[in-house]
XYZ file of C-alpha atoms in Angstrom:
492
model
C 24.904 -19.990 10.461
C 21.986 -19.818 13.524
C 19.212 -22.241 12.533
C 16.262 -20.375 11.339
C 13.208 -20.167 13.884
C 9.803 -19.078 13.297
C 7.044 -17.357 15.312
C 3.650 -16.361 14.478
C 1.544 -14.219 17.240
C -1.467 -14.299 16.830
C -3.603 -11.411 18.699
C -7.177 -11.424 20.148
C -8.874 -9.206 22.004
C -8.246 -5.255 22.858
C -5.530 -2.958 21.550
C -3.465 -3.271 24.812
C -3.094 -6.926 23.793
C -2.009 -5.750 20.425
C 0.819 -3.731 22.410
C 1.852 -6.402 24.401
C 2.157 -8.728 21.028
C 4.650 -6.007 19.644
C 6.664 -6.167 22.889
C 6.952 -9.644 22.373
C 7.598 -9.490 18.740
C 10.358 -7.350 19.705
C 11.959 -9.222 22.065
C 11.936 -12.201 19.878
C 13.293 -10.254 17.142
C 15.884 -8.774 18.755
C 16.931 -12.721 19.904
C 16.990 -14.052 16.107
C 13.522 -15.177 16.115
C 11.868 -14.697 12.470
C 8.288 -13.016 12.327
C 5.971 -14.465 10.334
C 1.922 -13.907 9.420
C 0.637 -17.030 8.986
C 0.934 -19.797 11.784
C 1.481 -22.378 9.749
C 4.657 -21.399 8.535
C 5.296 -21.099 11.904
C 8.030 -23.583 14.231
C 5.556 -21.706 17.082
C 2.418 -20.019 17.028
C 2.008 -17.766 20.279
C -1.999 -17.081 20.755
C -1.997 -13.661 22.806
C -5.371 -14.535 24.830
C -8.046 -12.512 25.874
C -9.879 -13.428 29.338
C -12.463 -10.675 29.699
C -15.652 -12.509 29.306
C -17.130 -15.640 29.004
C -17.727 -15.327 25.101
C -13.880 -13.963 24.425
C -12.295 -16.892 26.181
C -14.210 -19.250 24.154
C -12.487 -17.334 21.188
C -9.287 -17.795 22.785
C -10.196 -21.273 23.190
C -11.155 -21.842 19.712
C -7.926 -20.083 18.472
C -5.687 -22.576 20.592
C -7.492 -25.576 19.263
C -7.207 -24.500 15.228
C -3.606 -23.824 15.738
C -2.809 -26.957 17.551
C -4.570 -28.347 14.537
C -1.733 -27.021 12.338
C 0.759 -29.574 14.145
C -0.661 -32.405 11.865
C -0.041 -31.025 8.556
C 2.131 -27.994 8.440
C 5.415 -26.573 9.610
C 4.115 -25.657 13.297
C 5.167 -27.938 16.206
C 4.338 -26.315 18.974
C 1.594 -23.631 20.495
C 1.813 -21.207 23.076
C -0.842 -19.436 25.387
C 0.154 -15.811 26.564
C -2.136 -13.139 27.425
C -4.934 -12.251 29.793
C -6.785 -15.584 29.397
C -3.294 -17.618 30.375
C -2.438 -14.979 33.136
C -5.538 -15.619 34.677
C -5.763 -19.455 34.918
C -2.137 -20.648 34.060
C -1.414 -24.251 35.452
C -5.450 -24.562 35.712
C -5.244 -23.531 31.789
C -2.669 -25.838 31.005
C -4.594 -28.916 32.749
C -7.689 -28.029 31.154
C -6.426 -27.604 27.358
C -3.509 -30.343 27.129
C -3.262 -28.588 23.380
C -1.378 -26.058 23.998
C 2.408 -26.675 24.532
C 2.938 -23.865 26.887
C 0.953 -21.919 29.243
C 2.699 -18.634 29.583
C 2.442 -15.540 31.944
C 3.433 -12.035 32.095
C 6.348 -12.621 34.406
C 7.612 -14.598 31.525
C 7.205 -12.387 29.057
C 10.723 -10.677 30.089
C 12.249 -13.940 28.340
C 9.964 -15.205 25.808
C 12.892 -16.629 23.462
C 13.885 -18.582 26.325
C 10.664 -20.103 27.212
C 9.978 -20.616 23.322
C 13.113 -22.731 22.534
C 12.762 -24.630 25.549
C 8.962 -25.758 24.743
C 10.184 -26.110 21.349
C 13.577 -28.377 22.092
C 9.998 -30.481 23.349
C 10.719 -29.170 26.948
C 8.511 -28.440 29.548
C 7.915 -25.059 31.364
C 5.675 -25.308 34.495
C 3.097 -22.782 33.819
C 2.207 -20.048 37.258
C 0.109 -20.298 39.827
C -3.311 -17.513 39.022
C -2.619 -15.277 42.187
C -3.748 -11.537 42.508
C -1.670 -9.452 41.047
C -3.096 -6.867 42.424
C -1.307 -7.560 45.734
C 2.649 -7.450 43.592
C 1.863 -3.431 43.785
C 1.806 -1.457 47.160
C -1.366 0.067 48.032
C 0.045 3.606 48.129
C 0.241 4.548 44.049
C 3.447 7.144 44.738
C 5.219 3.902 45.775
C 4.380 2.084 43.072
C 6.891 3.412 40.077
C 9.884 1.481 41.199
C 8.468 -2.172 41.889
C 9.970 -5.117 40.235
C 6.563 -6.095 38.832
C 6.120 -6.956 34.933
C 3.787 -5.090 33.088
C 3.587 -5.968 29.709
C 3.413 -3.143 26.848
C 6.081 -0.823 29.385
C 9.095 -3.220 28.588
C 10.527 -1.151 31.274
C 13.258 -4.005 32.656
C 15.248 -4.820 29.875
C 18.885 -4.470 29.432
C 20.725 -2.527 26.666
C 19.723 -3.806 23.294
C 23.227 -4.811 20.695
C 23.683 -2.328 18.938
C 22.878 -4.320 15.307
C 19.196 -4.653 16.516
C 17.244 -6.050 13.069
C 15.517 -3.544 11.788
C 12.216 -2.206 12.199
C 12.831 -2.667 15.834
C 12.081 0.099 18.228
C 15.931 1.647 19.261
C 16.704 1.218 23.310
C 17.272 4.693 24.449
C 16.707 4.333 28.544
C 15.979 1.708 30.583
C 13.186 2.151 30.950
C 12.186 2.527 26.864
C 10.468 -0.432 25.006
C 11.305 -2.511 22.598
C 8.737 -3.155 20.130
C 8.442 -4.476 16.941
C 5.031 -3.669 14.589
C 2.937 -6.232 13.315
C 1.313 -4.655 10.457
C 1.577 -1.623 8.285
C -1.763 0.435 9.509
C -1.542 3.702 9.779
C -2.598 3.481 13.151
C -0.881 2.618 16.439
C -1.459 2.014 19.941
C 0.093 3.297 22.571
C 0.526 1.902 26.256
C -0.387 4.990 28.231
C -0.673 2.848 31.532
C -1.645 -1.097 33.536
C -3.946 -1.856 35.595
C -6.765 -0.092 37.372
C -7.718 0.600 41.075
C -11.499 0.615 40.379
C -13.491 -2.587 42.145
C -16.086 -2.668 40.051
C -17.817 -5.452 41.117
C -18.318 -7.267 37.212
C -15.043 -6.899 36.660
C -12.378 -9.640 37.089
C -9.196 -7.486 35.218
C -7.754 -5.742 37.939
C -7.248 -9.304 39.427
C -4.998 -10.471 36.304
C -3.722 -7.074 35.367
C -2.872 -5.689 38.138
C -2.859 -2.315 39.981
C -2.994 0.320 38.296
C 0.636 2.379 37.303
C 1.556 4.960 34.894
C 4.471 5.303 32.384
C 6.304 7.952 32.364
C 5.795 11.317 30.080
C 8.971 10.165 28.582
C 8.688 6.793 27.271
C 5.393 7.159 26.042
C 6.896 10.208 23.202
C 9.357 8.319 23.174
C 7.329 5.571 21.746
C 5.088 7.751 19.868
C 7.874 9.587 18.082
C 9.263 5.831 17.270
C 5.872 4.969 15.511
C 5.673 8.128 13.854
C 9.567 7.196 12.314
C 7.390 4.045 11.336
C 4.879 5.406 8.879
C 2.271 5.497 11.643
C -0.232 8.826 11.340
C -2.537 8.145 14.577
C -1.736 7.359 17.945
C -4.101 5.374 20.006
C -3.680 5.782 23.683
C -5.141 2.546 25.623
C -5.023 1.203 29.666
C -7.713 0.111 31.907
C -8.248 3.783 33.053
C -6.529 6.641 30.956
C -8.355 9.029 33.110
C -6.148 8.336 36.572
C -3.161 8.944 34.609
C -0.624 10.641 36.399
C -1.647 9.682 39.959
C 0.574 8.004 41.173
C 3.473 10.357 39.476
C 2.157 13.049 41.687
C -0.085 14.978 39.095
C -3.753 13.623 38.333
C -4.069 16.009 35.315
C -0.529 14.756 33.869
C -2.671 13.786 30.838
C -3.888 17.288 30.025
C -0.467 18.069 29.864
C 1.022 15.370 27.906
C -1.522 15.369 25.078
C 0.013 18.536 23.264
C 3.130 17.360 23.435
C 1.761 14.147 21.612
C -0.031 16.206 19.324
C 3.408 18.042 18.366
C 5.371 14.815 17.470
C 6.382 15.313 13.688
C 4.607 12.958 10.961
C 1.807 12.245 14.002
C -1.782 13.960 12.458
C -4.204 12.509 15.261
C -3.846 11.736 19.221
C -6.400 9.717 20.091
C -7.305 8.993 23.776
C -9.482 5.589 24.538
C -10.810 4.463 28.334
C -12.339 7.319 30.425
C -14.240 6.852 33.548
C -17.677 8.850 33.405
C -16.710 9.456 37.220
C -13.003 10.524 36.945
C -13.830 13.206 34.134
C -12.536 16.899 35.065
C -13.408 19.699 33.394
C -9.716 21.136 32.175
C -9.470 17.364 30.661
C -12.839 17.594 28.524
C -10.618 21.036 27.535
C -8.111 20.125 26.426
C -10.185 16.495 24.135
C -12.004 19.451 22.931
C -9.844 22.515 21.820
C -6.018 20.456 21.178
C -5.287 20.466 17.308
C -4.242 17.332 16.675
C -6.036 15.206 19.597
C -9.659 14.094 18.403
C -12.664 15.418 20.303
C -13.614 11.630 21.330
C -14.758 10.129 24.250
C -14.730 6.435 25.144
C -16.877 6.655 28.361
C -17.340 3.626 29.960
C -20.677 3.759 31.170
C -22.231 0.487 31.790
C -25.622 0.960 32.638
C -27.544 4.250 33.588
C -30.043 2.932 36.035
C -28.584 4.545 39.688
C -29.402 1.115 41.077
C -27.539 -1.218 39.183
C -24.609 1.246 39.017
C -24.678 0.879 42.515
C -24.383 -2.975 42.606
C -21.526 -2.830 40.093
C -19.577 -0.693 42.249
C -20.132 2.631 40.033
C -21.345 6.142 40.091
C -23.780 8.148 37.954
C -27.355 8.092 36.414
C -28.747 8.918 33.840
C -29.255 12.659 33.923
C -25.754 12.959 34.952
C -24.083 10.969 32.059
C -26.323 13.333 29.769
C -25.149 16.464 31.445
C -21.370 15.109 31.165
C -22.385 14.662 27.265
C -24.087 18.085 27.320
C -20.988 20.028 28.239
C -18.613 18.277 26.053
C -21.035 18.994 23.252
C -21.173 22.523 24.179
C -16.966 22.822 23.979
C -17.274 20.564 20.507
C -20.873 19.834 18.863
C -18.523 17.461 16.289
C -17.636 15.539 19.715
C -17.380 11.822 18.640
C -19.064 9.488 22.203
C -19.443 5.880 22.647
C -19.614 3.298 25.173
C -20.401 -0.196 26.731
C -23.000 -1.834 28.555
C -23.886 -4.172 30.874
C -27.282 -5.826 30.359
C -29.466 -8.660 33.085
C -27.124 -7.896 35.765
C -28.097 -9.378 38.968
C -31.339 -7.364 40.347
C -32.154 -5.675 37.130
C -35.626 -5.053 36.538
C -37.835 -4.051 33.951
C -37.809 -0.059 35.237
C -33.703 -0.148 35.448
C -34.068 -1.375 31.540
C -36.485 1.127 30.752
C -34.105 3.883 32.425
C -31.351 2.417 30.430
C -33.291 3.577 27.466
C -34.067 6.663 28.007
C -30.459 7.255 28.243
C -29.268 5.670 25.333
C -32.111 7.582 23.593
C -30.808 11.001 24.762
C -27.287 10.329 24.541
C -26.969 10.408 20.489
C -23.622 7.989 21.188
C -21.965 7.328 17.766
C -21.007 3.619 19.169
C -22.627 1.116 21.730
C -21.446 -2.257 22.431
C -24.244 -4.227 24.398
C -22.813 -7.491 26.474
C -24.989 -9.662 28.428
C -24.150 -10.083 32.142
C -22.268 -13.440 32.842
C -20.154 -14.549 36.185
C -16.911 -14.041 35.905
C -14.822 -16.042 38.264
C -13.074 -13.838 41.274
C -15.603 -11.294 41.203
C -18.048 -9.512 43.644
C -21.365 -10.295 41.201
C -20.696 -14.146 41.459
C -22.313 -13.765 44.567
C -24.920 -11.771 44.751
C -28.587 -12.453 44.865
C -31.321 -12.068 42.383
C -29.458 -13.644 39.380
C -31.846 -13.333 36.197
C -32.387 -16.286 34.078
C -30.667 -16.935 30.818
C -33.654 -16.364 29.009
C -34.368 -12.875 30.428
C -30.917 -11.599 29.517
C -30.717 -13.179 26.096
C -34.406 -11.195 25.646
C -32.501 -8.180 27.222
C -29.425 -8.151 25.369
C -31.314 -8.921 21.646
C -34.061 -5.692 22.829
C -31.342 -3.070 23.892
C -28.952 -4.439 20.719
C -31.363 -4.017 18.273
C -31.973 -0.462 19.865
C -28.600 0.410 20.030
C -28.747 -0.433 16.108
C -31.087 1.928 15.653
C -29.995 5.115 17.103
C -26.464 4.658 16.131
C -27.592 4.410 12.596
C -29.616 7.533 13.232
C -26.783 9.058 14.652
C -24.960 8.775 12.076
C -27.709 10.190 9.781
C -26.740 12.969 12.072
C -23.790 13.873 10.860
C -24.816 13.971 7.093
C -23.240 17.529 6.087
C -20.390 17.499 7.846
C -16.851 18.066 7.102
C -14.793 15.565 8.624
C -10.938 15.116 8.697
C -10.441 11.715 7.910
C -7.283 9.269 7.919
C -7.461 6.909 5.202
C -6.318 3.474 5.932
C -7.227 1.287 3.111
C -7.610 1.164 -0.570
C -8.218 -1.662 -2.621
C -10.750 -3.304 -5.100
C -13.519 -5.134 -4.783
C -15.663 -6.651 -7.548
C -18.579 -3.714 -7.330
C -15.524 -1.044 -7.908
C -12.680 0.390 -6.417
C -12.987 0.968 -2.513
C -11.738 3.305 -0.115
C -11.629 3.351 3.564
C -11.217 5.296 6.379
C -12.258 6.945 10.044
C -12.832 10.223 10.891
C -12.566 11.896 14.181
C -15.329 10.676 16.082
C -14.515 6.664 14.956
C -11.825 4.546 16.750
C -10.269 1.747 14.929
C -12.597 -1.521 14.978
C -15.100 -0.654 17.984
C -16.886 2.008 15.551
C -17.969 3.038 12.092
C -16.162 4.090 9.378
C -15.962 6.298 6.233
C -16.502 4.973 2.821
C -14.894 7.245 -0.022
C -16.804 7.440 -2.813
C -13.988 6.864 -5.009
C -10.393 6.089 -4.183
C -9.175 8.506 -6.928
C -6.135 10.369 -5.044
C -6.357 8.217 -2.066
C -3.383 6.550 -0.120
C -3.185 4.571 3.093
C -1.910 7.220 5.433
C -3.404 10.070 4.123
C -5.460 12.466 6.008
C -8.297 13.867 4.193
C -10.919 16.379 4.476
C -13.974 14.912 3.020
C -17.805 15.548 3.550
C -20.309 12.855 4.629
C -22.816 12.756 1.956
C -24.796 9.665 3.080
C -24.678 6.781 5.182
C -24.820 2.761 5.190
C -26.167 1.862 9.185
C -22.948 3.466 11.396
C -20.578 4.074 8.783
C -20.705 7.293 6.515
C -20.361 7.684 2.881
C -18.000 10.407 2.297
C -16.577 13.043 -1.147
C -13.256 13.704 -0.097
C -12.965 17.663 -1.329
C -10.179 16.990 -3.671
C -12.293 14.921 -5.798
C -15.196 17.128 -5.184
C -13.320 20.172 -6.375
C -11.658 18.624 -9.809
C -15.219 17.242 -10.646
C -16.436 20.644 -10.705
């Protein structure tokens, strides 16, 4: 009988690094490995990194240091970096944080259970030089579908799964299909729709670490999504860098417009939901089809940044602030119900008080159901690190707590807003809590832990899974207090 090995993964950062963590579950399932939740039942706890900013590596920092804690008085006896954070720095990561057993990146991902037992036989695996990997892609995206390159979350180069895979395991049907393994029992799934991005915006060290951008193919991802849907799962999140260049470099730039009713059709799938659009890169038969599909929500993740034409232009980006509001305009016209949010950059390098104030007077007309505020920090490898007219530490903490606190404000009123409306809403969790039973959920408009949610006003009838129509019927800040009509209806 095999001896029995255990694995923990645990996850920080964005929903493509969730993905990637159920690629790698998978592939360590599929090699004997058992899953488990809690790292200290663990024989190896694999930290999936994030390295976007300053603040999220710390996390990942943090979580590397509490599970090498685990060493001394549990079953774990060894940790692993994988992720953005160890793609990024690798041997420099490894030096720096003599914790961590293993500093792994995504060209190793392709044999995980190798590297594992190695570290864990108390082996060593020389962790990568950080390069660009930016440069592994050809310039020209129509070339770039057949490079040898890994891309984590498209499990596109592995052989022919046995056919006894353990089950819950995502079944091999091409080469190019993934094998994936979930990690929980949400409702709600995301979905690798592409890697990488071509932008340069000049904050912005991912491209560096993930790579160019490049699509998968119409086929694996409902191929996927019907998978998921075989799982229990009800809504599909679609994530990448950039979901709105999908397609280019398969020859058709509006390949998404196409592909989202066919997502939309999968049996058992109730929602679609798309996540990532460039502001820039939106086309009108796109916001069409967001707004009109049955199935795919009428939400927009616009990554806008800043409004201020200035600073835009310093970060390598397009727009203002009357043009954002017109983009918002017309989508509302096609869909008043039209869920918006977005992220921005505050004290970036020549900000003054006038770009702040402009920033304002967008976020005050944009009536965005979400806003995430960061303040500006250096990020190593990118454009920004040297430019001019850096702004104290001071000034941006000032910044960031004055726009936050705004933000606050009008996404509560916001969702005042939508007081009176019916919403169709996916339930995802009911259980009790010492005030009473509690049920919760997200409508259309509110994407799984960046925004609000709905709070049921009882859980009578209510399942995990379940999509509801309910009406909001008051609010607590950004998330709405909702009757689900079933309830309504027998009370009467």
């Amino acid at each position: 009988m095999p001896e029995r090995r255990t694995v923990a993964l645990v996850t920080l950062g964005c929903a493509r690094n969730e993905v990637d963590s159920e690629e790698l579950a998978g592939r360590l399932a599929a090699d004997g490995w058992e899953l488990v939740e809690d790292a200290s039942d663990a024989d190896v706890a694999v930290v999936n990194t994030c390295g976007f900013v300053e603040a999220a590596k710390k996390d990942s920092v943090d979580a590397l240091l509490e599970a090498n804690d685990l060493k001394d008085h549990g079953r774990t006896q060894a940790v692993v970096a994988v992720g953005c954070m160890a793609e990024r720095y690798g041997k420099d990561l490894a030096e720096a944080l003599p914790e961590a057993d293993g500093v792994l990146g995504f060209d190793d991902y392709a044999d995980i259970s190798d590297r594992l037992q190695t570290i864990l036989n108390g082996g060593i695996h020389a962790s990568h030089t950080p390069r660009d990997r930016r440069k592994l892609l050809p310039i020209s995206p129509a070339e770039r579908q057949d490079a040898a390159v890994a891309l984590p979350g498209h499990a596109q180069e592995i052989a022919p799964a046995p056919a006894d895979l353990p089950e819950g395991l995502a079944p091999v049907s091409g080469p190019r299909a993934p094998l994936r393994r979930r990690l929980g029992t949400s409702p709600v799934a995301s979905v690798k729709l592409a890697s990488g991005c071509d932008r340069r915006c000049s904050f912005c060290a991912i491209p560096s670490f993930r790579g160019s951008f490049i699509s998968r193919r119409p086929s694996d991802v409902l191929g996927e999504t019907r998978w998921l849907a075989e799982q229990g799962v009800k809504e599909v999140m679609l994530v990448s860098e950039n979901n709105t260049s999908y397609g280019k470099d398969l020859g058709d730039i509006r390949l998404l417009e196409s592909l989202l009713p066919e997502l939309a059709a999968v049996d058992g799938i109730e929602r679609i939901r798309v996540s990532y659009l460039q502001p820039a890169e939106m086309r009108p038969g796109l916001i069409d089809v967001l707004t009109s599909t049955p199935k795919v929500a009428p939400y927009f993740d616009l990554s806008f940044q800043h409004s201020a034409p200035g600073v835009l232009r310093a970060m390598r980006r397009f727009g203002d602030t009357d043009r954002f509001l017109e983009l918002l305009d017309t989508i509302r016209s096609k869909a008043p119900e039209a869920g918006a949010r977005s992220n921005f950059i505050v004290g970036f390098p020549g900000e003054t008080e006038a770009d702040v104030a402009e920033l304002e007077r967008f976020l005050t007309g944009a009536r965005l159901d979400a806003i995430g505020v960061f303040g500006y920090s250096d990020e190593d490898g990118t454009e920004a690190v040297g430019y001019e007219n850096k702004l104290d530490e001071d000034t941006i903490a000032e910044r960031l707590a004055h726009i936050s606190q705004l933000a606050e404000e009008l996404t509560s009123q916001r969702a005042e807003e939508r007081v009176g409306e019916t919403l169709q809403v996916l339930v995802e969790s009911v259980e009790s809590e010492d005030d009473g039973p509690v049920a919760i959920g997200r409508a259309a408009h509110q994407a799984p832990e960046t925004d609000g949610q709905v709070v049921f006003t009882t859980r009578e009838g209510l399942v995990p899974g379940l999509m509801v129509e309910a009406k909001a019927v008051g609010t607590e800040g950004v998330d709405l207090v909702a009757e689900h009509h079933t309830f309504a209806e027998a009370a009467r």
